Short mmCIF file of C-alpha atoms and ligand atoms in Angstrom, two decimals:
data_model
loop_
_atom_site.label_atom_id
_atom_site.label_comp_id
_atom_site.label_asym_id
_atom_site.label_seq_id
_atom_site.Cartn_x
_atom_site.Cartn_y
_atom_site.Cartn_z
CA MET Y 1 45.51 -57.12 -142.90
CA SER Y 2 42.26 -57.76 -144.51
CA SER Y 3 41.64 -57.50 -148.19
CA PRO Y 4 39.56 -55.05 -147.87
CA GLU Y 5 42.72 -53.26 -146.39
CA SER Y 6 44.90 -54.28 -149.04
CA ALA Y 7 42.55 -54.00 -152.21
CA LEU Y 8 42.11 -50.23 -151.09
CA LEU Y 9 45.88 -49.58 -150.03
CA ALA Y 10 46.56 -50.83 -153.78
CA GLN Y 11 44.64 -47.87 -155.04
CA VAL Y 12 45.81 -44.70 -153.85
CA PRO Y 13 48.75 -43.33 -155.22
CA THR Y 14 52.12 -43.08 -153.69
CA GLN Y 15 53.84 -40.62 -156.28
CA LEU Y 16 53.98 -36.68 -156.73
CA PHE Y 17 50.65 -34.95 -157.95
CA ILE Y 18 52.65 -32.68 -160.38
CA GLY Y 19 51.46 -30.43 -163.71
CA GLY Y 20 48.47 -33.68 -164.12
CA GLU Y 21 51.21 -36.42 -163.70
CA TRP Y 22 52.04 -38.81 -161.21
CA ILE Y 23 56.00 -39.04 -161.09
CA ASP Y 24 58.05 -40.02 -158.77
CA SER Y 25 60.91 -38.11 -156.19
CA THR Y 26 63.97 -36.69 -157.14
CA SER Y 27 65.32 -36.50 -153.66
CA GLY Y 28 65.57 -41.19 -154.14
CA ARG Y 29 64.02 -41.20 -150.29
CA SER Y 30 60.32 -43.18 -148.99
CA ILE Y 31 58.11 -41.85 -146.76
CA ASP Y 32 56.74 -45.12 -144.76
CA VAL Y 33 53.35 -44.10 -143.63
CA HIS Y 34 51.89 -46.12 -140.57
CA ASP Y 35 48.53 -47.31 -139.13
CA PRO Y 36 48.21 -45.34 -135.20
CA ALA Y 37 46.55 -48.82 -134.15
CA THR Y 38 48.39 -51.43 -135.48
CA GLY Y 39 53.13 -49.78 -136.04
CA SER Y 40 52.21 -51.68 -139.30
CA THR Y 41 53.31 -50.15 -142.50
CA LEU Y 42 50.78 -49.23 -144.76
CA LEU Y 43 52.40 -48.24 -147.62
CA ARG Y 44 55.54 -46.43 -148.88
CA ILE Y 45 55.42 -42.86 -150.85
CA ALA Y 46 57.60 -40.40 -152.37
CA ASP Y 47 58.65 -38.26 -150.13
CA ALA Y 48 59.37 -34.51 -152.15
CA SER Y 49 62.76 -32.69 -152.54
CA PRO Y 50 62.86 -28.42 -152.61
CA ALA Y 51 63.23 -29.82 -155.97
CA ASP Y 52 60.37 -31.51 -156.65
CA GLY Y 53 58.01 -28.56 -154.20
CA ALA Y 54 59.68 -25.90 -157.07
CA ALA Y 55 58.66 -28.30 -159.71
CA ALA Y 56 54.91 -28.06 -158.16
CA LEU Y 57 54.71 -24.46 -157.79
CA ASP Y 58 55.97 -24.05 -161.84
CA ALA Y 59 52.96 -26.27 -162.72
CA ALA Y 60 50.42 -24.15 -160.43
CA VAL Y 61 51.56 -21.05 -161.63
CA GLY Y 62 51.62 -22.57 -166.02
CA ALA Y 63 47.52 -23.41 -164.98
CA GLN Y 64 46.41 -19.94 -162.78
CA ASP Y 65 45.81 -17.66 -166.00
CA ALA Y 66 43.58 -20.18 -167.86
CA TRP Y 67 42.25 -21.74 -164.90
CA ALA Y 68 40.95 -17.89 -162.80
CA ALA Y 69 39.54 -17.74 -167.04
CA THR Y 70 37.97 -20.43 -166.56
CA ALA Y 71 34.13 -19.83 -166.12
CA PRO Y 72 32.94 -19.63 -162.72
CA ARG Y 73 29.88 -22.74 -163.75
CA VAL Y 74 32.83 -24.29 -164.92
CA ARG Y 75 34.82 -23.98 -162.07
CA GLY Y 76 31.56 -25.47 -159.90
CA GLU Y 77 30.71 -27.93 -161.41
CA ILE Y 78 33.85 -30.13 -160.77
CA LEU Y 79 33.60 -29.19 -157.65
CA ARG Y 80 30.39 -29.90 -157.42
CA ARG Y 81 31.24 -33.93 -159.66
CA ALA Y 82 34.19 -34.03 -157.24
CA PHE Y 83 31.31 -33.90 -154.25
CA ASP Y 84 29.17 -36.22 -155.65
CA LEU Y 85 32.46 -39.03 -156.32
CA LEU Y 86 33.43 -38.91 -153.07
CA GLN Y 87 29.47 -40.20 -151.71
CA GLU Y 88 30.09 -42.77 -154.03
CA ARG Y 89 33.55 -43.07 -152.60
CA VAL Y 90 32.56 -42.51 -149.26
CA ASP Y 91 33.51 -45.95 -147.56
CA GLU Y 92 36.95 -45.96 -149.41
CA PHE Y 93 37.89 -42.44 -147.90
CA ALA Y 94 36.48 -43.18 -144.87
CA LEU Y 95 38.46 -46.29 -143.94
CA LEU Y 96 41.87 -44.87 -145.19
CA MET Y 97 41.14 -42.18 -142.48
CA THR Y 98 40.74 -44.98 -140.30
CA LEU Y 99 43.80 -46.93 -141.33
CA GLU Y 100 46.06 -43.91 -141.44
CA MET Y 101 44.79 -41.53 -138.72
CA GLY Y 102 43.93 -43.99 -136.27
CA LYS Y 103 39.36 -42.76 -136.12
CA PRO Y 104 36.89 -44.59 -135.24
CA LEU Y 105 35.27 -45.54 -138.55
CA ALA Y 106 32.03 -44.16 -137.72
CA GLU Y 107 33.66 -40.67 -137.13
CA ALA Y 108 35.60 -41.62 -140.40
CA ARG Y 109 32.60 -41.50 -142.39
CA GLY Y 110 31.46 -38.47 -140.25
CA GLU Y 111 34.25 -36.57 -141.87
CA VAL Y 112 33.33 -37.44 -145.12
CA THR Y 113 30.72 -35.75 -144.59
CA TYR Y 114 31.84 -32.94 -143.06
CA GLY Y 115 34.59 -32.37 -145.96
CA GLY Y 116 32.17 -33.51 -148.95
CA GLU Y 117 30.43 -30.18 -147.77
CA PHE Y 118 32.97 -27.72 -148.31
CA LEU Y 119 32.85 -29.44 -151.94
CA ARG Y 120 29.23 -28.14 -151.74
CA TRP Y 121 29.45 -25.03 -150.86
CA PHE Y 122 32.18 -23.94 -152.35
CA SER Y 123 30.69 -25.37 -156.02
CA GLU Y 124 27.64 -23.08 -154.95
CA GLU Y 125 29.38 -20.25 -153.59
CA ALA Y 126 32.32 -20.21 -157.22
CA VAL Y 127 29.08 -18.46 -158.71
CA ARG Y 128 28.13 -15.73 -156.24
CA ILE Y 129 31.46 -13.79 -156.30
CA GLN Y 130 30.06 -10.42 -156.64
CA GLY Y 131 31.68 -6.97 -156.42
CA ARG Y 132 29.29 -3.14 -156.49
CA TYR Y 133 28.69 -0.51 -158.45
CA GLY Y 134 28.22 2.47 -158.01
CA ARG Y 135 28.20 6.98 -157.86
CA ASN Y 136 31.05 8.34 -155.74
CA PRO Y 137 29.99 10.26 -152.36
CA GLU Y 138 31.18 13.44 -155.15
CA GLY Y 139 28.95 12.97 -158.19
CA THR Y 140 31.89 13.15 -160.74
CA GLY Y 141 32.56 9.50 -161.52
CA ARG Y 142 31.32 5.70 -160.94
CA MET Y 143 33.10 3.30 -157.71
CA ILE Y 144 33.54 0.11 -159.58
CA VAL Y 145 34.68 -2.88 -156.77
CA THR Y 146 35.38 -6.08 -157.18
CA HIS Y 147 37.38 -9.69 -156.42
CA LEU Y 148 39.86 -11.71 -158.28
CA PRO Y 149 41.84 -14.21 -157.49
CA VAL Y 150 44.93 -13.80 -155.59
CA GLY Y 151 46.88 -16.13 -157.39
CA PRO Y 152 48.62 -19.84 -156.60
CA SER Y 153 48.31 -20.53 -152.77
CA PHE Y 154 50.30 -23.25 -150.98
CA LEU Y 155 48.15 -24.83 -148.46
CA ILE Y 156 49.49 -27.31 -146.24
CA THR Y 157 47.60 -29.21 -143.46
CA PRO Y 158 47.84 -30.79 -140.40
CA TRP Y 159 46.43 -35.34 -139.95
CA ASN Y 160 44.23 -34.83 -138.07
CA PHE Y 161 41.26 -35.00 -140.27
CA PRO Y 162 43.23 -35.72 -143.05
CA LEU Y 163 40.20 -34.92 -146.29
CA ALA Y 164 38.39 -32.41 -144.28
CA MET Y 165 41.60 -30.04 -143.24
CA ALA Y 166 42.05 -30.93 -147.20
CA THR Y 167 38.70 -29.82 -149.18
CA ARG Y 168 38.60 -27.02 -146.25
CA LYS Y 169 41.20 -25.30 -148.31
CA ILE Y 170 41.05 -26.82 -152.43
CA ALA Y 171 37.06 -26.30 -152.51
CA PRO Y 172 37.53 -22.56 -151.95
CA ALA Y 173 40.63 -21.77 -153.80
CA LEU Y 174 39.98 -23.62 -157.08
CA ALA Y 175 36.28 -21.71 -156.06
CA ALA Y 176 37.97 -18.50 -156.23
CA GLY Y 177 39.64 -19.48 -159.16
CA CYS Y 178 43.56 -20.05 -157.23
CA THR Y 179 45.84 -23.24 -158.00
CA VAL Y 180 47.83 -24.52 -155.38
CA VAL Y 181 50.29 -26.87 -154.37
CA ILE Y 182 48.85 -28.76 -150.98
CA LYS Y 183 51.26 -30.64 -148.95
CA PRO Y 184 49.87 -33.18 -146.96
CA ALA Y 185 50.67 -33.85 -142.86
CA GLU Y 186 53.73 -37.02 -144.08
CA LEU Y 187 51.85 -39.06 -140.93
CA THR Y 188 48.34 -39.07 -143.32
CA PRO Y 189 48.82 -38.31 -146.82
CA LEU Y 190 47.63 -40.65 -148.34
CA THR Y 191 43.59 -39.65 -147.97
CA THR Y 192 45.10 -36.23 -150.03
CA LEU Y 193 46.61 -38.26 -152.87
CA TYR Y 194 43.23 -40.38 -152.22
CA PHE Y 195 41.75 -36.92 -153.58
CA ALA Y 196 43.21 -35.71 -156.13
CA ARG Y 197 43.07 -39.46 -158.04
CA LEU Y 198 39.25 -37.93 -157.49
CA LEU Y 199 40.36 -34.30 -158.36
CA GLU Y 200 41.68 -36.54 -162.10
CA ASP Y 201 38.62 -38.06 -162.35
CA ALA Y 202 36.30 -34.88 -161.98
CA GLY Y 203 37.94 -33.49 -164.49
CA LEU Y 204 40.12 -30.72 -162.51
CA PRO Y 205 42.81 -29.97 -165.50
CA LYS Y 206 46.28 -30.24 -164.47
CA GLY Y 207 48.07 -28.23 -162.38
CA VAL Y 208 45.43 -26.70 -160.75
CA VAL Y 209 45.45 -29.03 -157.89
CA ASN Y 210 49.76 -30.20 -156.77
CA VAL Y 211 50.51 -32.86 -154.07
CA VAL Y 212 54.20 -32.93 -152.69
CA THR Y 213 53.98 -34.88 -149.67
CA THR Y 214 57.24 -34.38 -148.06
CA SER Y 215 59.14 -35.34 -144.62
CA THR Y 216 61.55 -32.09 -144.51
CA SER Y 217 58.21 -30.10 -144.42
CA LYS Y 218 60.67 -27.17 -144.11
CA GLU Y 219 63.14 -27.79 -146.60
CA VAL Y 220 60.74 -28.21 -149.27
CA SER Y 221 58.17 -25.46 -147.68
CA GLY Y 222 60.60 -22.99 -147.18
CA PRO Y 223 60.93 -22.25 -151.43
CA ILE Y 224 57.58 -22.37 -152.20
CA ILE Y 225 56.70 -18.82 -149.57
CA ALA Y 226 59.87 -17.32 -150.96
CA ASP Y 227 58.90 -17.79 -154.17
CA PRO Y 228 57.58 -13.91 -155.51
CA ARG Y 229 55.11 -15.84 -157.77
CA LEU Y 230 53.09 -17.41 -154.86
CA ARG Y 231 50.26 -15.14 -153.73
CA LYS Y 232 48.78 -16.60 -150.98
CA LEU Y 233 49.63 -18.63 -147.37
CA SER Y 234 47.23 -21.28 -146.08
CA PHE Y 235 48.11 -23.21 -142.67
CA THR Y 236 46.44 -25.54 -140.80
CA GLY Y 237 48.20 -26.66 -137.72
CA SER Y 238 50.55 -25.82 -134.60
CA THR Y 239 51.29 -22.32 -132.84
CA PRO Y 240 54.50 -22.24 -132.93
CA VAL Y 241 54.33 -23.57 -137.10
CA GLY Y 242 52.10 -20.52 -138.11
CA VAL Y 243 54.24 -18.26 -136.49
CA ALA Y 244 57.10 -19.54 -138.01
CA LEU Y 245 55.99 -19.21 -141.33
CA LEU Y 246 54.19 -16.22 -140.97
CA LYS Y 247 57.21 -14.68 -140.04
CA GLN Y 248 59.04 -16.01 -143.87
CA ALA Y 249 55.87 -14.93 -145.69
CA ALA Y 250 56.17 -11.22 -144.24
CA ASP Y 251 59.43 -11.28 -145.90
CA THR Y 252 57.05 -10.77 -149.80
CA VAL Y 253 54.18 -9.28 -147.90
CA LEU Y 254 51.86 -13.31 -148.94
CA ARG Y 255 48.06 -13.04 -147.96
CA THR Y 256 47.79 -15.47 -145.01
CA SER Y 257 45.39 -18.02 -143.46
CA MET Y 258 46.48 -19.85 -140.33
CA GLU Y 259 44.07 -21.62 -138.80
CA LEU Y 260 46.26 -23.01 -135.45
CA GLY Y 261 46.14 -24.26 -132.26
CA GLY Y 262 43.47 -23.90 -129.28
CA ASN Y 263 42.47 -24.35 -125.79
CA ALA Y 264 38.78 -24.76 -125.67
CA PRO Y 265 36.65 -23.85 -122.26
CA PHE Y 266 33.63 -25.68 -121.59
CA VAL Y 267 31.98 -23.69 -119.32
CA VAL Y 268 28.73 -25.09 -116.77
CA PHE Y 269 26.61 -23.36 -114.88
CA GLU Y 270 24.88 -24.35 -112.47
CA ASP Y 271 21.63 -24.02 -114.24
CA ALA Y 272 22.49 -26.17 -117.11
CA ASP Y 273 20.59 -28.62 -118.22
CA LEU Y 274 23.58 -31.93 -117.17
CA ASP Y 275 22.25 -34.37 -119.14
CA LYS Y 276 23.01 -32.08 -122.46
CA ALA Y 277 26.31 -30.90 -120.91
CA VAL Y 278 28.05 -34.45 -120.32
CA ASP Y 279 26.19 -34.86 -123.82
CA GLY Y 280 28.45 -32.10 -125.81
CA ALA Y 281 31.25 -33.04 -123.72
CA MET Y 282 31.43 -36.18 -124.69
CA LEU Y 283 31.72 -34.87 -128.53
CA ALA Y 284 33.84 -31.65 -127.37
CA LYS Y 285 36.03 -33.76 -125.66
CA PHE Y 286 36.28 -37.70 -127.69
CA ARG Y 287 35.67 -36.82 -130.97
CA ASN Y 288 38.73 -37.42 -132.90
CA ILE Y 289 39.77 -39.53 -130.17
CA GLY Y 290 40.39 -35.51 -128.35
CA GLU Y 291 43.30 -34.55 -131.87
CA ALA Y 292 41.71 -31.67 -132.80
CA CYS Y 293 42.13 -28.15 -131.67
CA THR Y 294 38.21 -27.61 -131.43
CA ALA Y 295 38.75 -30.30 -128.42
CA ALA Y 296 37.48 -29.34 -125.48
CA ASN Y 297 40.38 -28.42 -123.41
CA ARG Y 298 39.48 -27.06 -119.74
CA PHE Y 299 35.83 -27.58 -118.43
CA ILE Y 300 35.10 -25.50 -116.31
CA VAL Y 301 31.84 -25.71 -113.97
CA HIS Y 302 30.16 -24.07 -111.49
CA GLU Y 303 31.23 -25.86 -108.05
CA SER Y 304 28.06 -26.86 -106.67
CA VAL Y 305 27.36 -29.16 -109.85
CA ALA Y 306 31.08 -30.15 -109.92
CA ASP Y 307 31.06 -33.21 -108.31
CA ASP Y 308 27.18 -34.41 -110.29
CA PHE Y 309 29.12 -33.98 -113.90
CA ALA Y 310 32.84 -34.82 -112.97
CA ALA Y 311 30.95 -38.71 -112.05
CA ARG Y 312 28.22 -38.61 -115.60
CA ILE Y 313 31.25 -37.98 -117.48
CA ALA Y 314 33.17 -40.90 -115.50
CA GLU Y 315 30.66 -42.89 -116.26
CA ARG Y 316 30.34 -42.33 -119.73
CA VAL Y 317 34.35 -42.65 -120.19
CA ARG Y 318 33.85 -46.32 -118.18
CA GLY Y 319 31.21 -47.10 -121.16
CA LEU Y 320 33.64 -46.03 -124.04
CA THR Y 321 35.51 -49.00 -126.34
CA ILE Y 322 39.17 -48.96 -127.23
CA GLY Y 323 40.18 -50.18 -129.93
CA ARG Y 324 41.39 -50.29 -133.47
CA GLY Y 325 38.73 -47.10 -135.56
CA THR Y 326 38.26 -50.79 -138.16
CA GLU Y 327 36.37 -52.22 -135.12
CA GLU Y 328 32.77 -52.66 -135.14
CA GLY Y 329 31.90 -50.22 -132.10
CA VAL Y 330 35.73 -48.72 -131.07
CA THR Y 331 35.15 -44.82 -129.70
CA ILE Y 332 38.29 -44.29 -129.38
CA GLY Y 333 40.85 -45.31 -131.61
CA PRO Y 334 44.91 -44.97 -130.62
CA LEU Y 335 46.60 -41.76 -130.89
CA ILE Y 336 49.14 -40.98 -133.81
CA ASN Y 337 52.15 -41.65 -132.42
CA ALA Y 338 54.27 -42.34 -128.94
CA GLY Y 339 55.28 -38.75 -128.95
CA ALA Y 340 51.12 -37.43 -128.51
CA VAL Y 341 50.97 -40.76 -125.76
CA ASP Y 342 53.65 -39.53 -124.58
CA LYS Y 343 52.90 -35.34 -124.66
CA ALA Y 344 49.45 -36.75 -122.65
CA HIS Y 345 50.41 -38.47 -120.49
CA ALA Y 346 52.98 -35.47 -119.32
CA LEU Y 347 50.20 -33.02 -118.92
CA VAL Y 348 48.05 -36.18 -116.82
CA THR Y 349 51.50 -36.21 -114.32
CA ASP Y 350 51.90 -32.80 -113.52
CA ALA Y 351 48.45 -32.20 -113.00
CA VAL Y 352 48.27 -34.79 -110.54
CA ALA Y 353 51.40 -33.44 -109.34
CA ARG Y 354 49.57 -30.28 -107.96
CA GLY Y 355 46.80 -31.89 -107.32
CA ALA Y 356 44.79 -32.99 -109.47
CA THR Y 357 42.33 -35.85 -108.55
CA LEU Y 358 42.53 -38.96 -110.67
CA VAL Y 359 38.96 -40.40 -111.05
CA GLU Y 360 39.21 -42.57 -114.37
CA GLY Y 361 42.45 -43.06 -116.85
CA GLY Y 362 45.86 -42.54 -116.41
CA SER Y 363 48.16 -44.83 -118.24
CA ALA Y 364 48.39 -45.29 -121.33
CA ILE Y 365 48.24 -48.95 -123.20
CA ASP Y 366 50.39 -51.71 -123.99
CA GLY Y 367 51.47 -51.96 -128.07
CA PRO Y 368 50.66 -52.40 -130.93
CA GLY Y 369 49.56 -49.45 -130.87
CA THR Y 370 49.84 -45.79 -129.15
CA PHE Y 371 47.21 -45.95 -126.98
CA TYR Y 372 46.20 -43.68 -124.19
CA ALA Y 373 43.62 -44.66 -121.27
CA PRO Y 374 39.77 -42.10 -121.82
CA THR Y 375 40.47 -39.50 -118.22
CA VAL Y 376 39.03 -37.98 -116.13
CA LEU Y 377 41.36 -35.06 -113.22
CA THR Y 378 38.95 -32.90 -111.69
CA GLY Y 379 40.18 -30.21 -108.81
CA VAL Y 380 42.90 -29.39 -111.84
CA ALA Y 381 45.20 -26.73 -109.98
CA ALA Y 382 45.58 -23.32 -111.22
CA GLY Y 383 49.21 -23.24 -112.54
CA SER Y 384 49.21 -27.09 -114.50
CA ASP Y 385 50.70 -27.65 -117.40
CA ILE Y 386 47.57 -29.01 -119.19
CA LEU Y 387 45.28 -25.68 -119.03
CA ARG Y 388 47.96 -23.91 -120.72
CA GLU Y 389 48.31 -26.26 -123.50
CA GLU Y 390 46.47 -28.06 -125.69
CA ILE Y 391 45.91 -31.71 -124.73
CA PHE Y 392 45.27 -33.33 -128.11
CA GLY Y 393 43.98 -36.57 -125.98
CA PRO Y 394 41.27 -38.40 -124.13
CA VAL Y 395 42.52 -36.22 -120.78
CA VAL Y 396 39.30 -34.11 -119.20
CA SER Y 397 40.21 -31.66 -116.95
CA ILE Y 398 38.18 -30.31 -114.81
CA ILE Y 399 38.09 -27.09 -112.61
CA PRO Y 400 35.61 -25.70 -110.90
CA PHE Y 401 34.15 -21.58 -110.49
CA THR Y 402 32.59 -19.96 -107.80
CA ASP Y 403 30.53 -16.64 -110.23
CA GLU Y 404 29.88 -16.04 -113.66
CA ALA Y 405 33.20 -13.40 -113.45
CA ASP Y 406 35.46 -15.52 -111.92
CA ALA Y 407 33.93 -18.97 -115.43
CA VAL Y 408 34.41 -15.82 -117.42
CA ALA Y 409 38.43 -14.46 -116.17
CA LYS Y 410 39.00 -19.03 -116.03
CA ALA Y 411 37.31 -19.44 -119.94
CA ASN Y 412 39.49 -16.03 -120.94
CA ASP Y 413 43.01 -16.68 -119.55
CA THR Y 414 44.92 -18.43 -122.79
CA GLU Y 415 46.42 -16.83 -125.23
CA TYR Y 416 44.89 -18.99 -127.26
CA GLY Y 417 40.50 -17.68 -128.98
CA LEU Y 418 39.33 -20.63 -131.27
CA VAL Y 419 36.15 -21.90 -129.75
CA SER Y 420 34.77 -21.87 -126.64
CA TYR Y 421 31.20 -24.11 -125.02
CA VAL Y 422 29.18 -22.98 -122.86
CA PHE Y 423 25.77 -24.25 -121.04
CA THR Y 424 23.29 -22.86 -119.30
CA ARG Y 425 19.34 -22.54 -119.75
CA ASP Y 426 19.75 -18.38 -119.01
CA LEU Y 427 19.42 -17.34 -122.78
CA ALA Y 428 20.94 -13.70 -120.82
CA ARG Y 429 23.96 -14.91 -119.48
CA GLY Y 430 24.60 -16.87 -122.85
CA GLN Y 431 24.74 -13.26 -124.71
CA ARG Y 432 26.40 -12.53 -122.15
CA LEU Y 433 29.00 -15.07 -122.40
CA VAL Y 434 28.86 -14.25 -126.78
CA GLU Y 435 30.57 -11.15 -125.81
CA SER Y 436 32.72 -11.65 -123.14
CA LEU Y 437 34.58 -15.06 -123.78
CA HIS Y 438 37.79 -14.16 -126.34
CA THR Y 439 37.82 -17.36 -128.58
CA GLY Y 440 36.54 -17.04 -132.48
CA MET Y 441 33.17 -19.33 -132.45
CA MET Y 442 31.48 -20.84 -130.01
CA GLY Y 443 28.99 -22.95 -129.15
CA LEU Y 444 26.12 -22.44 -126.96
CA ASN Y 445 24.57 -25.38 -125.44
CA VAL Y 446 26.03 -27.54 -127.77
CA GLY Y 447 29.48 -29.64 -128.28
CA VAL Y 448 30.24 -29.06 -131.97
CA VAL Y 449 29.85 -26.20 -134.17
CA SER Y 450 32.11 -27.01 -137.67
CA ASN Y 451 29.93 -26.48 -140.58
CA ALA Y 452 31.34 -25.55 -143.54
CA ALA Y 453 28.98 -22.98 -144.18
CA ALA Y 454 29.98 -21.03 -140.99
CA PRO Y 455 32.71 -19.49 -140.97
CA PHE Y 456 35.68 -21.47 -138.69
CA GLY Y 457 38.50 -19.09 -136.89
CA GLY Y 458 40.43 -18.09 -134.53
CA VAL Y 459 41.25 -15.44 -132.19
CA LYS Y 460 44.26 -14.29 -130.50
CA GLN Y 461 47.63 -16.60 -130.90
CA SER Y 462 44.32 -19.33 -132.42
CA GLY Y 463 44.63 -16.80 -136.09
CA ILE Y 464 43.84 -15.19 -138.88
CA GLY Y 465 41.19 -15.51 -141.41
CA ARG Y 466 38.02 -17.98 -141.80
CA GLU Y 467 36.96 -21.49 -143.68
CA GLY Y 468 34.34 -21.98 -145.03
CA GLY Y 469 31.10 -19.91 -145.05
CA ALA Y 470 30.23 -16.65 -147.54
CA GLU Y 471 33.91 -15.33 -145.66
CA GLY Y 472 35.47 -18.59 -146.34
CA ILE Y 473 36.14 -17.88 -150.54
CA HIS Y 474 37.32 -13.67 -149.63
CA GLU Y 475 41.17 -16.07 -148.38
CA TYR Y 476 41.73 -16.33 -151.84
CA LEU Y 477 39.98 -13.45 -153.41
CA GLU Y 478 41.56 -9.21 -153.61
CA THR Y 479 39.70 -6.98 -153.87
CA LYS Y 480 39.93 -4.66 -156.84
CA TYR Y 481 38.55 -0.81 -157.14
CA VAL Y 482 38.02 0.97 -159.97
CA LEU Y 483 37.64 4.76 -160.49
CA THR Y 484 36.23 5.62 -163.67
CA PRO Y 485 34.71 9.06 -165.00
CA ASP Y 486 31.23 10.37 -164.63
CA PRO Y 487 29.36 8.94 -168.04
CA PHE Y 488 27.38 11.92 -167.97
CA ALA Y 489 29.53 14.82 -168.30
P1 LIG X 501 51.07 -31.38 -135.46
O1 LIG X 501 50.95 -30.64 -134.19
O2 LIG X 501 48.99 -31.40 -135.85
O3 LIG X 501 51.22 -31.73 -136.15
P2 LIG X 501 52.43 -29.08 -136.90
O4 LIG X 501 51.94 -27.42 -137.12
O5 LIG X 501 53.44 -29.66 -137.48
O6 LIG X 501 50.97 -29.99 -135.92
O7 LIG X 501 51.83 -29.80 -139.03
C1 LIG X 501 51.45 -29.54 -139.42
C2 LIG X 501 51.69 -28.75 -141.46
O8 LIG X 501 52.57 -28.25 -141.30
C3 LIG X 501 52.07 -30.38 -141.13
O9 LIG X 501 51.21 -30.83 -142.58
C4 LIG X 501 53.54 -30.24 -141.38
O10 LIG X 501 54.16 -31.91 -141.92
C5 LIG X 501 53.94 -29.11 -141.52
N1 LIG X 501 55.32 -28.22 -141.10
C6 LIG X 501 55.72 -28.37 -140.20
N2 LIG X 501 56.50 -27.60 -139.77
C7 LIG X 501 56.39 -26.93 -140.83
C8 LIG X 501 57.12 -26.22 -141.35
N3 LIG X 501 59.10 -24.98 -140.51
N4 LIG X 501 57.04 -25.53 -141.81
C9 LIG X 501 56.58 -26.17 -143.16
N5 LIG X 501 55.42 -26.54 -142.51
C10 LIG X 501 55.39 -27.28 -141.58
#
């Protein structure tokens, strides 16, 4: 490992962050965090026990009233300081994410920008939590509607965007006046630990943010979710885990936000600007090595342009550079672990067995590291697993369609509904698709939609609630209605 990497890792906390203190786990166990590009261990960190989880919730509960009473402007300014500090530490956060997650350094820097925007956006939203006041229709009283912090919140984040998934939850919670316990994914916990240190530097009071890292997520999370003092659960991850957590949350009628799986259709009409569609496809597919819930999973392309589209994508794929994300010019890093490689390969194998044509790639790359060759499949048959499951890897799967109704039917043929991408020059058709595709978000002639100022979220089994935008803060606010008598009566 080079010395900038060792120097950075030496600064990353390895303990739990509870009540403003860095403390050892009571489990006596530890987690080894790996570099997926080499398989080597980066750091050994604390592995929280259920007792540690309980202590973290105690700390969040203890800090709740004072944080809710803190002036919105003060809360906002702490978030703004965190944003400013992040700008000073872009290189460190980017390198740390590349090391623990594998994404190319340029993309990691992009995630620092994106993740940081949630801090800035919600620093601005903290002072814009507004209500209403007015006469009731009968004229006999005054109705007041106000918004109060929901209370201590538990945030569970995934490994694919280690910084942005944390800031997308922490920033609105803090802006709203909620304290939090955050549990990052055990595969990429370092960024959250390092971010907690940044929040300390930004002047965040003790106990407002608590971090528990654990290899036993279910055992540690269960008692936190069951505790009646917890008032909110926000989860980003797979649909099966989300469903299990929703069932647990039902016992205490917990407020939930769920950002779950996707199976995004990328629809290319015969009238599309094919150059732009190919550019959009490369972003929608290969950003983050395909490991994004917003990644295009099914390329649904009009039969008259499907071969041309596939040939152009294959040419671009041949120009990708695979390697460790820290290396200059690398555009495709490793997948997160061997399980991810096996899953991608199983989906490709199944598609080929059912008649798809393998145009490019189609195999794992020898280690060290867990790499999968960027792959292009055409003529993927209905019923193939790859059309139903999230690939979470660098695999383009192309299916032809005949007309708009066929495209819409194919695009909607999934239990997921996170995002769709549509490329067409026909304005009316684009507008029709906005309404006929069942997704919470749409990219119309663009391949990436994420923005801190926009409401991110899905319909159907892709989730409940929205993160970012004006909507994001309301996930952490309760609406309170008050009636008073007519003061003139
Ligand atoms: P992915 O497929 O992206 O790894 P998961 O849903 O498995 O998605 O994981 C997302 C987050 O949920 C991670 O932080 C993981 O540790 C956590 N997690 C997984 N299973 C559970 C569980 N039963 N209870 C609480 N958290 C869990």
